[in-house]
PDB file of N, CA and C in Angstrom:
ATOM      1  N   UNK A1123      77.997  63.217  79.497  1.00  0.00           N
ATOM      2  CA  UNK A1123      78.280  61.551  78.517  1.00  0.00           C
ATOM      3  C   UNK A1123      78.598  62.245  77.540  1.00  0.00           C
ATOM      4  N   UNK A1124      78.057  62.533  76.750  1.00  0.00           N
ATOM      5  CA  UNK A1124      78.529  62.899  75.340  1.00  0.00           C
ATOM      6  C   UNK A1124      78.400  64.473  75.045  1.00  0.00           C
ATOM      7  N   UNK A1125      78.723  65.382  75.873  1.00  0.00           N
ATOM      8  CA  UNK A1125      78.743  66.535  75.868  1.00  0.00           C
ATOM      9  C   UNK A1125      80.129  66.951  75.236  1.00  0.00           C
ATOM     10  N   UNK A1126      79.889  67.583  73.976  1.00  0.00           N
ATOM     11  CA  UNK A1126      81.667  67.663  73.427  1.00  0.00           C
ATOM     12  C   UNK A1126      81.589  69.325  74.138  1.00  0.00           C
ATOM     13  N   UNK A1127      80.680  70.199  75.096  1.00  0.00           N
ATOM     14  CA  UNK A1127      81.190  71.610  75.610  1.00  0.00           C
ATOM     15  C   UNK A1127      81.908  71.103  76.494  1.00  0.00           C
ATOM     16  N   UNK A1128      81.988  70.057  77.601  1.00  0.00           N
ATOM     17  CA  UNK A1128      82.578  69.874  78.507  1.00  0.00           C
ATOM     18  C   UNK A1128      83.969  69.492  78.360  1.00  0.00           C
ATOM     19  N   UNK A1129      84.212  68.696  77.082  1.00  0.00           N
ATOM     20  CA  UNK A1129      85.628  68.738  76.712  1.00  0.00           C
ATOM     21  C   UNK A1129      86.286  69.736  76.408  1.00  0.00           C
ATOM     22  N   UNK A1130      85.365  70.923  75.593  1.00  0.00           N
ATOM     23  CA  UNK A1130      85.964  71.911  75.413  1.00  0.00           C
ATOM     24  C   UNK A1130      86.858  72.543  76.798  1.00  0.00           C
ATOM     25  N   UNK A1131      85.829  72.646  77.402  1.00  0.00           N
ATOM     26  CA  UNK A1131      86.314  73.662  78.778  1.00  0.00           C
ATOM     27  C   UNK A1131      87.314  72.964  79.348  1.00  0.00           C
ATOM     28  N   UNK A1132      87.807  71.539  79.586  1.00  0.00           N
ATOM     29  CA  UNK A1132      88.547  70.955  79.825  1.00  0.00           C
ATOM     30  C   UNK A1132      89.749  71.457  79.152  1.00  0.00           C
ATOM     31  N   UNK A1133      89.887  71.393  77.843  1.00  0.00           N
ATOM     32  CA  UNK A1133      91.099  71.685  77.126  1.00  0.00           C
ATOM     33  C   UNK A1133      91.564  73.139  77.324  1.00  0.00           C
ATOM     34  N   UNK A1134      90.724  74.048  77.676  1.00  0.00           N
ATOM     35  CA  UNK A1134      90.723  75.317  77.720  1.00  0.00           C
ATOM     36  C   UNK A1134      91.372  75.358  79.094  1.00  0.00           C
ATOM     37  N   UNK A1135      90.862  74.684  80.065  1.00  0.00           N
ATOM     38  CA  UNK A1135      91.597  74.752  81.654  1.00  0.00           C
ATOM     39  C   UNK A1135      92.996  74.101  81.396  1.00  0.00           C
ATOM     40  N   UNK A1136      93.583  73.546  80.650  1.00  0.00           N
ATOM     41  CA  UNK A1136      94.692  72.776  80.804  1.00  0.00           C
ATOM     42  C   UNK A1136      95.719  73.864  79.867  1.00  0.00           C
ATOM     43  N   UNK A1137      95.179  74.662  79.203  1.00  0.00           N
ATOM     44  CA  UNK A1137      95.824  75.952  78.789  1.00  0.00           C
ATOM     45  C   UNK A1137      96.044  77.006  79.386  1.00  0.00           C
ATOM     46  N   UNK A1138      95.102  77.061  80.412  1.00  0.00           N
ATOM     47  CA  UNK A1138      95.348  78.395  81.232  1.00  0.00           C
ATOM     48  C   UNK A1138      96.124  78.306  82.638  1.00  0.00           C
ATOM     49  N   UNK A1139      97.056  79.145  82.700  1.00  0.00           N
ATOM     50  CA  UNK A1139      98.049  79.034  83.910  1.00  0.00           C
ATOM     51  C   UNK A1139      96.875  78.801  84.960  1.00  0.00           C
ATOM     52  N   UNK A1140      97.502  77.921  86.048  1.00  0.00           N
ATOM     53  CA  UNK A1140      96.779  77.737  87.285  1.00  0.00           C
ATOM     54  C   UNK A1140      96.724  78.952  88.212  1.00  0.00           C
ATOM     55  N   UNK A1141      97.484  80.106  88.350  1.00  0.00           N
ATOM     56  CA  UNK A1141      97.296  81.203  88.992  1.00  0.00           C
ATOM     57  C   UNK A1141      96.281  81.871  88.056  1.00  0.00           C
ATOM     58  N   UNK A1142      95.910  81.934  87.106  1.00  0.00           N
ATOM     59  CA  UNK A1142      94.808  82.430  86.607  1.00  0.00           C
ATOM     60  C   UNK A1142      93.455  81.938  86.831  1.00  0.00           C
ATOM     61  N   UNK A1143      93.426  80.691  86.907  1.00  0.00           N
ATOM     62  CA  UNK A1143      92.144  79.800  87.482  1.00  0.00           C
ATOM     63  C   UNK A1143      91.491  80.285  88.877  1.00  0.00           C
ATOM     64  N   UNK A1144      92.723  80.572  89.804  1.00  0.00           N
ATOM     65  CA  UNK A1144      92.573  80.775  91.014  1.00  0.00           C
ATOM     66  C   UNK A1144      91.880  82.024  91.505  1.00  0.00           C
ATOM     67  N   UNK A1145      90.455  81.991  91.959  1.00  0.00           N
ATOM     68  CA  UNK A1145      89.568  83.162  91.978  1.00  0.00           C
ATOM     69  C   UNK A1145      89.726  83.540  93.836  1.00  0.00           C
ATOM     70  N   UNK A1146      90.329  84.678  93.810  1.00  0.00           N
ATOM     71  CA  UNK A1146      90.478  85.028  94.781  1.00  0.00           C
ATOM     72  C   UNK A1146      89.276  85.947  95.358  1.00  0.00           C
ATOM     73  N   UNK A1147      88.881  85.997  96.376  1.00  0.00           N
ATOM     74  CA  UNK A1147      87.450  86.896  96.885  1.00  0.00           C
ATOM     75  C   UNK A1147      88.340  87.844  97.788  1.00  0.00           C
ATOM     76  N   UNK A1148      88.433  88.864  97.484  1.00  0.00           N
ATOM     77  CA  UNK A1148      88.605  90.117  98.291  1.00  0.00           C
ATOM     78  C   UNK A1148      87.413  90.886  99.103  1.00  0.00           C
ATOM     79  N   UNK A1149      87.677  91.121 100.074  1.00  0.00           N
ATOM     80  CA  UNK A1149      86.771  92.015 101.072  1.00  0.00           C
ATOM     81  C   UNK A1149      87.291  93.121 101.571  1.00  0.00           C
ATOM     82  N   UNK A1150      86.560  94.044 102.214  1.00  0.00           N
ATOM     83  CA  UNK A1150      87.007  95.538 102.469  1.00  0.00           C
ATOM     84  C   UNK A1150      87.442  95.510 103.358  1.00  0.00           C
ATOM     85  N   UNK A1151      88.727  94.360 103.940  1.00  0.00           N
ATOM     86  CA  UNK A1151      89.501  94.347 105.016  1.00  0.00           C
ATOM     87  C   UNK A1151      91.084  94.356 104.643  1.00  0.00           C
ATOM     88  N   UNK A1152      91.972  94.398 105.463  1.00  0.00           N
ATOM     89  CA  UNK A1152      93.514  94.752 104.932  1.00  0.00           C
ATOM     90  C   UNK A1152      94.010  94.063 106.465  1.00  0.00           C
ATOM     91  N   UNK A1153      95.481  93.271 106.113  1.00  0.00           N
ATOM     92  CA  UNK A1153      95.890  92.826 107.404  1.00  0.00           C
ATOM     93  C   UNK A1153      97.198  93.940 107.543  1.00  0.00           C
ATOM     94  N   UNK A1154      97.319  94.217 108.800  1.00  0.00           N
ATOM     95  CA  UNK A1154      98.154  95.329 108.875  1.00  0.00           C
ATOM     96  C   UNK A1154      99.972  94.811 108.796  1.00  0.00           C
ATOM     97  N   UNK A1155     101.141  95.684 109.171  1.00  0.00           N
ATOM     98  CA  UNK A1155     102.082  94.898 109.002  1.00  0.00           C
ATOM     99  C   UNK A1155     102.655  94.217 109.933  1.00  0.00           C
ATOM    100  N   UNK A1156     101.970  93.393 111.163  1.00  0.00           N
ATOM    101  CA  UNK A1156     102.243  92.863 112.002  1.00  0.00           C
ATOM    102  C   UNK A1156     101.999  91.357 111.463  1.00  0.00           C
ATOM    103  N   UNK A1157     101.256  91.386 110.304  1.00  0.00           N
ATOM    104  CA  UNK A1157     100.380  90.217 109.903  1.00  0.00           C
ATOM    105  C   UNK A1157      99.862  89.317 110.853  1.00  0.00           C
ATOM    106  N   UNK A1158      99.314  89.825 111.773  1.00  0.00           N
ATOM    107  CA  UNK A1158      98.362  89.349 112.676  1.00  0.00           C
ATOM    108  C   UNK A1158      96.984  90.215 112.923  1.00  0.00           C
ATOM    109  N   UNK A1159      96.889  91.637 112.747  1.00  0.00           N
ATOM    110  CA  UNK A1159      95.695  91.836 112.765  1.00  0.00           C
ATOM    111  C   UNK A1159      95.301  92.576 111.463  1.00  0.00           C
ATOM    112  N   UNK A1160      93.725  92.121 111.278  1.00  0.00           N
ATOM    113  CA  UNK A1160      93.160  91.960 110.130  1.00  0.00           C
ATOM    114  C   UNK A1160      92.050  93.326 110.621  1.00  0.00           C
ATOM    115  N   UNK A1161      92.132  94.062 109.965  1.00  0.00           N
ATOM    116  CA  UNK A1161      91.004  95.445 110.184  1.00  0.00           C
ATOM    117  C   UNK A1161      89.840  95.667 109.163  1.00  0.00           C
ATOM    118  N   UNK A1162      89.189  96.025 109.633  1.00  0.00           N
ATOM    119  CA  UNK A1162      87.830  96.449 108.537  1.00  0.00           C
ATOM    120  C   UNK A1162      88.486  97.937 107.578  1.00  0.00           C
ATOM    121  N   UNK A1163      87.913  97.563 106.480  1.00  0.00           N
ATOM    122  CA  UNK A1163      88.410  99.107 106.073  1.00  0.00           C
ATOM    123  C   UNK A1163      87.228 100.019 105.943  1.00  0.00           C
ATOM    124  N   UNK A1164      86.009  99.621 106.238  1.00  0.00           N
ATOM    125  CA  UNK A1164      84.998 100.603 106.254  1.00  0.00           C
ATOM    126  C   UNK A1164      84.021  99.649 107.032  1.00  0.00           C
ATOM    127  N   UNK A1165      82.991 100.004 107.874  1.00  0.00           N
ATOM    128  CA  UNK A1165      81.793  99.440 108.649  1.00  0.00           C
ATOM    129  C   UNK A1165      81.226  98.164 107.771  1.00  0.00           C
ATOM    130  N   UNK A1166      81.628  96.960 108.912  1.00  0.00           N
ATOM    131  CA  UNK A1166      81.163  95.760 108.213  1.00  0.00           C
ATOM    132  C   UNK A1166      82.036  95.185 106.752  1.00  0.00           C
ATOM    133  N   UNK A1167      83.137  95.699 106.567  1.00  0.00           N
ATOM    134  CA  UNK A1167      83.909  95.657 105.709  1.00  0.00           C
ATOM    135  C   UNK A1167      84.336  94.156 105.307  1.00  0.00           C
ATOM    136  N   UNK A1168      84.091  93.095 106.330  1.00  0.00           N
ATOM    137  CA  UNK A1168      84.864  91.950 106.181  1.00  0.00           C
ATOM    138  C   UNK A1168      83.477  90.961 105.597  1.00  0.00           C
ATOM    139  N   UNK A1169      82.340  91.999 105.117  1.00  0.00           N
ATOM    140  CA  UNK A1169      81.076  91.274 104.321  1.00  0.00           C
ATOM    141  C   UNK A1169      80.935  92.110 103.633  1.00  0.00           C
ATOM    142  N   UNK A1170      81.785  93.006 102.944  1.00  0.00           N
ATOM    143  CA  UNK A1170      81.745  93.802 101.663  1.00  0.00           C
ATOM    144  C   UNK A1170      82.642  93.479 100.636  1.00  0.00           C
ATOM    145  N   UNK A1171      82.346  92.713  99.695  1.00  0.00           N
ATOM    146  CA  UNK A1171      83.245  92.311  98.816  1.00  0.00           C
ATOM    147  C   UNK A1171      84.127  93.439  97.742  1.00  0.00           C
ATOM    148  N   UNK A1172      85.079  93.272  97.275  1.00  0.00           N
ATOM    149  CA  UNK A1172      85.648  94.184  96.800  1.00  0.00           C
ATOM    150  C   UNK A1172      85.313  93.743  95.174  1.00  0.00           C
ATOM    151  N   UNK A1173      84.872  94.729  94.523  1.00  0.00           N
ATOM    152  CA  UNK A1173      84.303  94.573  92.802  1.00  0.00           C
ATOM    153  C   UNK A1173      84.848  95.401  91.980  1.00  0.00           C
ATOM    154  N   UNK A1174      85.013  95.013  90.535  1.00  0.00           N
ATOM    155  CA  UNK A1174      85.795  95.749  89.785  1.00  0.00           C
ATOM    156  C   UNK A1174      85.535  97.374  90.139  1.00  0.00           C
ATOM    157  N   UNK A1175      84.015  97.483  90.216  1.00  0.00           N
ATOM    158  CA  UNK A1175      83.556  98.916  90.295  1.00  0.00           C
ATOM    159  C   UNK A1175      83.944  99.812  91.463  1.00  0.00           C
ATOM    160  N   UNK A1176      84.387  98.972  92.908  1.00  0.00           N
ATOM    161  CA  UNK A1176      84.823  99.679  94.235  1.00  0.00           C
ATOM    162  C   UNK A1176      86.283  99.228  94.016  1.00  0.00           C
ATOM    163  N   UNK A1177      86.744  99.046  93.310  1.00  0.00           N
ATOM    164  CA  UNK A1177      88.617  98.377  93.745  1.00  0.00           C
ATOM    165  C   UNK A1177      89.219 100.023  93.723  1.00  0.00           C
ATOM    166  N   UNK A1178      88.910 100.980  93.567  1.00  0.00           N
ATOM    167  CA  UNK A1178      89.699 102.218  93.709  1.00  0.00           C
ATOM    168  C   UNK A1178      89.476 102.350  95.314  1.00  0.00           C
ATOM    169  N   UNK A1179      88.064 102.241  95.779  1.00  0.00           N
ATOM    170  CA  UNK A1179      87.861 102.664  96.947  1.00  0.00           C
ATOM    171  C   UNK A1179      88.780 101.672  97.672  1.00  0.00           C
ATOM    172  N   UNK A1180      88.847 100.465  97.462  1.00  0.00           N
ATOM    173  CA  UNK A1180      89.559  99.711  98.044  1.00  0.00           C
ATOM    174  C   UNK A1180      90.778 100.217  98.366  1.00  0.00           C
ATOM    175  N   UNK A1181      91.724 100.148  97.154  1.00  0.00           N
ATOM    176  CA  UNK A1181      92.995 100.461  97.454  1.00  0.00           C
ATOM    177  C   UNK A1181      93.268 101.552  98.314  1.00  0.00           C
ATOM    178  N   UNK A1182      91.888 102.626  98.050  1.00  0.00           N
ATOM    179  CA  UNK A1182      92.503 103.915  99.010  1.00  0.00           C
ATOM    180  C   UNK A1182      92.340 104.035 100.610  1.00  0.00           C
ATOM    181  N   UNK A1183      91.625 103.079 100.743  1.00  0.00           N
ATOM    182  CA  UNK A1183      91.224 102.450 101.848  1.00  0.00           C
ATOM    183  C   UNK A1183      92.435 101.648 102.596  1.00  0.00           C
ATOM    184  N   UNK A1184      92.937 100.735 102.007  1.00  0.00           N
ATOM    185  CA  UNK A1184      94.371 100.045 102.233  1.00  0.00           C
ATOM    186  C   UNK A1184      95.437 100.899 101.911  1.00  0.00           C
ATOM    187  N   UNK A1185      95.594 101.710 101.382  1.00  0.00           N
ATOM    188  CA  UNK A1185      96.811 102.802 101.765  1.00  0.00           C
ATOM    189  C   UNK A1185      96.584 103.492 102.885  1.00  0.00           C
ATOM    190  N   UNK A1186      95.120 104.226 103.111  1.00  0.00           N
ATOM    191  CA  UNK A1186      95.438 104.939 104.431  1.00  0.00           C
ATOM    192  C   UNK A1186      95.303 104.204 105.668  1.00  0.00           C
ATOM    193  N   UNK A1187      94.611 103.178 105.513  1.00  0.00           N
ATOM    194  CA  UNK A1187      94.836 102.021 106.811  1.00  0.00           C
ATOM    195  C   UNK A1187      96.617 102.046 107.367  1.00  0.00           C
ATOM    196  N   UNK A1188      97.203 101.162 106.214  1.00  0.00           N
ATOM    197  CA  UNK A1188      98.693 101.169 106.361  1.00  0.00           C
ATOM    198  C   UNK A1188      99.325 102.427 106.777  1.00  0.00           C
ATOM    199  N   UNK A1189      99.170 103.524 105.924  1.00  0.00           N
ATOM    200  CA  UNK A1189      99.830 104.823 106.467  1.00  0.00           C
ATOM    201  C   UNK A1189      99.365 105.328 107.956  1.00  0.00           C
ATOM    202  N   UNK A1190      98.154 104.792 108.443  1.00  0.00           N
ATOM    203  CA  UNK A1190      97.849 105.400 109.583  1.00  0.00           C
ATOM    204  C   UNK A1190      97.966 104.392 110.692  1.00  0.00           C
ATOM    205  N   UNK A1191      98.540 103.313 110.434  1.00  0.00           N
ATOM    206  CA  UNK A1191      98.520 101.958 111.542  1.00  0.00           C
ATOM    207  C   UNK A1191      99.524 102.351 112.696  1.00  0.00           C
ATOM    208  N   UNK A1192     100.484 103.335 112.269  1.00  0.00           N
ATOM    209  CA  UNK A1192     101.536 103.492 113.522  1.00  0.00           C
ATOM    210  C   UNK A1192     101.419 104.901 114.250  1.00  0.00           C
ATOM    211  N   UNK A1193     100.233 105.466 113.913  1.00  0.00           N
ATOM    212  CA  UNK A1193     100.179 107.281 114.275  1.00  0.00           C
ATOM    213  C   UNK A1193      99.955 107.164 115.590  1.00  0.00           C
ATOM    214  N   UNK A1194      99.590 106.523 116.244  1.00  0.00           N
ATOM    215  CA  UNK A1194      99.169 106.349 117.780  1.00  0.00           C
ATOM    216  C   UNK A1194     100.755 106.103 118.652  1.00  0.00           C
ATOM    217  N   UNK A1195     101.618 105.030 118.027  1.00  0.00           N
ATOM    218  CA  UNK A1195     102.796 104.920 118.521  1.00  0.00           C
ATOM    219  C   UNK A1195     103.603 106.441 118.293  1.00  0.00           C
ATOM    220  N   UNK A1196     103.536 106.681 116.850  1.00  0.00           N
ATOM    221  CA  UNK A1196     104.402 108.068 117.002  1.00  0.00           C
ATOM    222  C   UNK A1196     104.221 109.032 117.345  1.00  0.00           C
ATOM    223  N   UNK A1197     102.579 109.478 117.763  1.00  0.00           N
ATOM    224  CA  UNK A1197     102.316 110.236 118.868  1.00  0.00           C
ATOM    225  C   UNK A1197     103.152 110.078 120.139  1.00  0.00           C
ATOM    226  N   UNK A1198     103.096 108.666 120.659  1.00  0.00           N
ATOM    227  CA  UNK A1198     103.603 108.604 121.892  1.00  0.00           C
ATOM    228  C   UNK A1198     105.129 108.961 121.959  1.00  0.00           C
ATOM    229  N   UNK A1199     105.604 108.823 120.830  1.00  0.00           N
ATOM    230  CA  UNK A1199     107.185 109.058 120.328  1.00  0.00           C
ATOM    231  C   UNK A1199     107.410 110.520 120.544  1.00  0.00           C
ATOM    232  N   UNK A1200     106.390 111.248 119.809  1.00  0.00           N
ATOM    233  CA  UNK A1200     106.475 112.634 119.704  1.00  0.00           C
ATOM    234  C   UNK A1200     106.200 112.990 121.157  1.00  0.00           C
ATOM    235  N   UNK A1201     105.507 112.585 122.049  1.00  0.00           N
ATOM    236  CA  UNK A1201     104.800 113.526 123.406  1.00  0.00           C
ATOM    237  C   UNK A1201     106.255 113.271 124.448  1.00  0.00           C
ATOM    238  N   UNK A1202     106.913 112.185 124.175  1.00  0.00           N
ATOM    239  CA  UNK A1202     107.942 111.628 124.924  1.00  0.00           C
ATOM    240  C   UNK A1202     109.414 112.696 124.655  1.00  0.00           C
ATOM    241  N   UNK A1203     109.390 112.861 123.771  1.00  0.00           N
ATOM    242  CA  UNK A1203     110.691 113.835 122.815  1.00  0.00           C
ATOM    243  C   UNK A1203     110.013 115.293 123.407  1.00  0.00           C
ATOM    244  N   UNK A1204     108.960 115.716 123.353  1.00  0.00           N
ATOM    245  CA  UNK A1204     108.318 116.949 123.772  1.00  0.00           C
ATOM    246  C   UNK A1204     108.788 117.405 125.164  1.00  0.00           C
ATOM    247  N   UNK A1205     108.898 115.813 125.996  1.00  0.00           N
ATOM    248  CA  UNK A1205     109.161 116.512 127.312  1.00  0.00           C
ATOM    249  C   UNK A1205     110.618 116.759 127.708  1.00  0.00           C
ATOM    250  N   UNK A1206     111.809 116.255 126.449  1.00  0.00           N
ATOM    251  CA  UNK A1206     113.158 116.609 126.567  1.00  0.00           C
ATOM    252  C   UNK A1206     113.103 118.097 126.092  1.00  0.00           C
ATOM    253  N   UNK A1207     112.757 118.306 124.694  1.00  0.00           N
ATOM    254  CA  UNK A1207     112.974 119.245 123.896  1.00  0.00           C
ATOM    255  C   UNK A1207     111.646 119.952 123.298  1.00  0.00           C
ATOM    256  N   UNK A1208     110.913 120.750 122.909  1.00  0.00           N
ATOM    257  CA  UNK A1208     109.869 121.221 122.834  1.00  0.00           C
ATOM    258  C   UNK A1208     109.892 121.000 120.985  1.00  0.00           C
ATOM    259  N   UNK A1209     108.844 120.492 120.727  1.00  0.00           N
ATOM    260  CA  UNK A1209     108.811 119.947 119.368  1.00  0.00           C
ATOM    261  C   UNK A1209     108.815 120.960 118.428  1.00  0.00           C
ATOM    262  N   UNK A1210     108.731 122.325 118.621  1.00  0.00           N
ATOM    263  CA  UNK A1210     108.860 123.473 117.628  1.00  0.00           C
ATOM    264  C   UNK A1210     110.323 123.652 117.607  1.00  0.00           C
ATOM    265  N   UNK A1211     111.479 122.989 118.494  1.00  0.00           N
ATOM    266  CA  UNK A1211     112.578 123.271 118.334  1.00  0.00           C
ATOM    267  C   UNK A1211     113.295 122.693 117.403  1.00  0.00           C
ATOM    268  N   UNK A1212     112.524 121.015 117.316  1.00  0.00           N
ATOM    269  CA  UNK A1212     113.014 120.055 116.319  1.00  0.00           C
ATOM    270  C   UNK A1212     113.210 120.614 114.939  1.00  0.00           C
ATOM    271  N   UNK A1213     112.360 121.834 114.507  1.00  0.00           N
ATOM    272  CA  UNK A1213     112.704 122.124 113.004  1.00  0.00           C
ATOM    273  C   UNK A1213     113.729 123.241 112.767  1.00  0.00           C
ATOM    274  N   UNK A1214     114.750 123.542 113.991  1.00  0.00           N
ATOM    275  CA  UNK A1214     115.943 124.391 114.020  1.00  0.00           C
ATOM    276  C   UNK A1214     117.280 123.668 114.523  1.00  0.00           C
ATOM    277  N   UNK A1215     116.816 122.454 114.616  1.00  0.00           N
ATOM    278  CA  UNK A1215     117.846 121.268 115.258  1.00  0.00           C
ATOM    279  C   UNK A1215     118.228 120.704 114.057  1.00  0.00           C
ATOM    280  N   UNK A1216     119.592 120.020 114.262  1.00  0.00           N
ATOM    281  CA  UNK A1216     119.945 118.736 113.170  1.00  0.00           C
ATOM    282  C   UNK A1216     119.958 117.486 114.207  1.00  0.00           C
ATOM    283  N   UNK A1217     120.552 116.394 113.775  1.00  0.00           N
ATOM    284  CA  UNK A1217     120.154 115.621 114.201  1.00  0.00           C
ATOM    285  C   UNK A1217     121.053 115.242 115.396  1.00  0.00           C
ATOM    286  N   UNK A1218     122.692 115.767 115.306  1.00  0.00           N
ATOM    287  CA  UNK A1218     123.500 115.666 116.221  1.00  0.00           C
ATOM    288  C   UNK A1218     123.135 116.486 117.579  1.00  0.00           C
ATOM    289  N   UNK A1219     122.631 117.748 117.462  1.00  0.00           N
ATOM    290  CA  UNK A1219     122.071 118.525 118.487  1.00  0.00           C
ATOM    291  C   UNK A1219     121.022 117.984 119.166  1.00  0.00           C
ATOM    292  N   UNK A1220     120.195 117.387 118.673  1.00  0.00           N
ATOM    293  CA  UNK A1220     119.370 116.725 119.225  1.00  0.00           C
ATOM    294  C   UNK A1220     119.673 115.218 120.031  1.00  0.00           C
ATOM    295  N   UNK A1221     120.510 114.750 119.246  1.00  0.00           N
ATOM    296  CA  UNK A1221     121.417 113.340 120.235  1.00  0.00           C
ATOM    297  C   UNK A1221     121.684 113.897 121.412  1.00  0.00           C
ATOM    298  N   UNK A1222     122.654 115.183 121.205  1.00  0.00           N
ATOM    299  CA  UNK A1222     123.638 115.523 122.396  1.00  0.00           C
ATOM    300  C   UNK A1222     122.315 115.986 123.288  1.00  0.00           C
ATOM    301  N   UNK A1223     121.033 116.332 122.934  1.00  0.00           N
ATOM    302  CA  UNK A1223     120.206 117.241 124.149  1.00  0.00           C
ATOM    303  C   UNK A1223     119.436 115.859 124.815  1.00  0.00           C
ATOM    304  N   UNK A1224     118.909 114.614 124.052  1.00  0.00           N
ATOM    305  CA  UNK A1224     118.319 113.502 124.632  1.00  0.00           C
ATOM    306  C   UNK A1224     119.524 112.475 125.192  1.00  0.00           C
ATOM    307  N   UNK A1225     120.789 112.209 124.640  1.00  0.00           N
ATOM    308  CA  UNK A1225     121.598 111.489 125.271  1.00  0.00           C
ATOM    309  C   UNK A1225     122.670 111.696 126.026  1.00  0.00           C
ATOM    310  N   UNK A1226     122.876 112.998 125.837  1.00  0.00           N
ATOM    311  CA  UNK A1226     124.020 113.860 126.264  1.00  0.00           C
ATOM    312  C   UNK A1226     125.647 113.860 125.726  1.00  0.00           C
ATOM    313  N   UNK A1227     126.581 113.947 125.870  1.00  0.00           N
ATOM    314  CA  UNK A1227     127.821 113.796 125.457  1.00  0.00           C
ATOM    315  C   UNK A1227     128.502 112.611 125.189  1.00  0.00           C
ATOM    316  N   UNK A1228     129.028 112.132 124.178  1.00  0.00           N
ATOM    317  CA  UNK A1228     129.943 110.895 124.367  1.00  0.00           C
ATOM    318  C   UNK A1228     131.223 111.241 125.169  1.00  0.00           C
ATOM    319  N   UNK A1229     131.436 112.036 125.287  1.00  0.00           N
ATOM    320  CA  UNK A1229     132.727 112.307 126.166  1.00  0.00           C
ATOM    321  C   UNK A1229     132.347 112.473 127.715  1.00  0.00           C
ATOM    322  N   UNK A1230     133.059 111.688 128.935  1.00  0.00           N
ATOM    323  CA  UNK A1230     133.085 111.798 129.969  1.00  0.00           C
ATOM    324  C   UNK A1230     134.016 112.593 130.645  1.00  0.00           C
ATOM    325  N   UNK A1231     133.731 113.657 131.318  1.00  0.00           N
ATOM    326  CA  UNK A1231     134.982 114.574 131.881  1.00  0.00           C
ATOM    327  C   UNK A1231     135.072 113.752 133.655  1.00  0.00           C
ATOM    328  N   UNK A1232     136.186 112.911 133.494  1.00  0.00           N
ATOM    329  CA  UNK A1232     136.660 112.683 134.565  1.00  0.00           C
ATOM    330  C   UNK A1232     136.898 113.809 135.714  1.00  0.00           C
ATOM    331  N   UNK A1233     137.251 114.751 135.412  1.00  0.00           N
ATOM    332  CA  UNK A1233     137.459 115.492 136.523  1.00  0.00           C
ATOM    333  C   UNK A1233     135.895 116.208 136.959  1.00  0.00           C
ATOM    334  N   UNK A1234     135.047 116.103 136.356  1.00  0.00           N
ATOM    335  CA  UNK A1234     133.802 116.141 136.661  1.00  0.00           C
ATOM    336  C   UNK A1234     133.376 115.288 137.598  1.00  0.00           C
ATOM    337  N   UNK A1235     133.771 114.338 137.764  1.00  0.00           N
ATOM    338  CA  UNK A1235     133.153 113.276 138.658  1.00  0.00           C
ATOM    339  C   UNK A1235     133.799 113.116 139.487  1.00  0.00           C
ATOM    340  N   UNK A1236     135.082 113.555 139.785  1.00  0.00           N
ATOM    341  CA  UNK A1236     135.765 113.613 141.157  1.00  0.00           C
ATOM    342  C   UNK A1236     134.889 114.706 142.044  1.00  0.00           C
TER     343      UNK A1236
END
């Protein structure tokens, strides 16, 4: 009713940009690149709030989760390639040699087909 303090807060709020007013609560979870899967970065991460004090741990865990999210797929690709060419040989091959080994030559020998 007659509080001048409330009027001062309203004036300050009008000067503050809208995005600065929005308080986002972060928890120890992150969204993976499929934009559908959310994972806890640590046990019970969905209930542990990110604070100023633990922000660096949160950043490190997000970074690690995103770097490791495709490990199972990459491992499957490596196992598949290993069935065609031993993984150790890949270090001494260039991409063209690997392409020929996996796909074969681009030219078709008609005489060979007869």
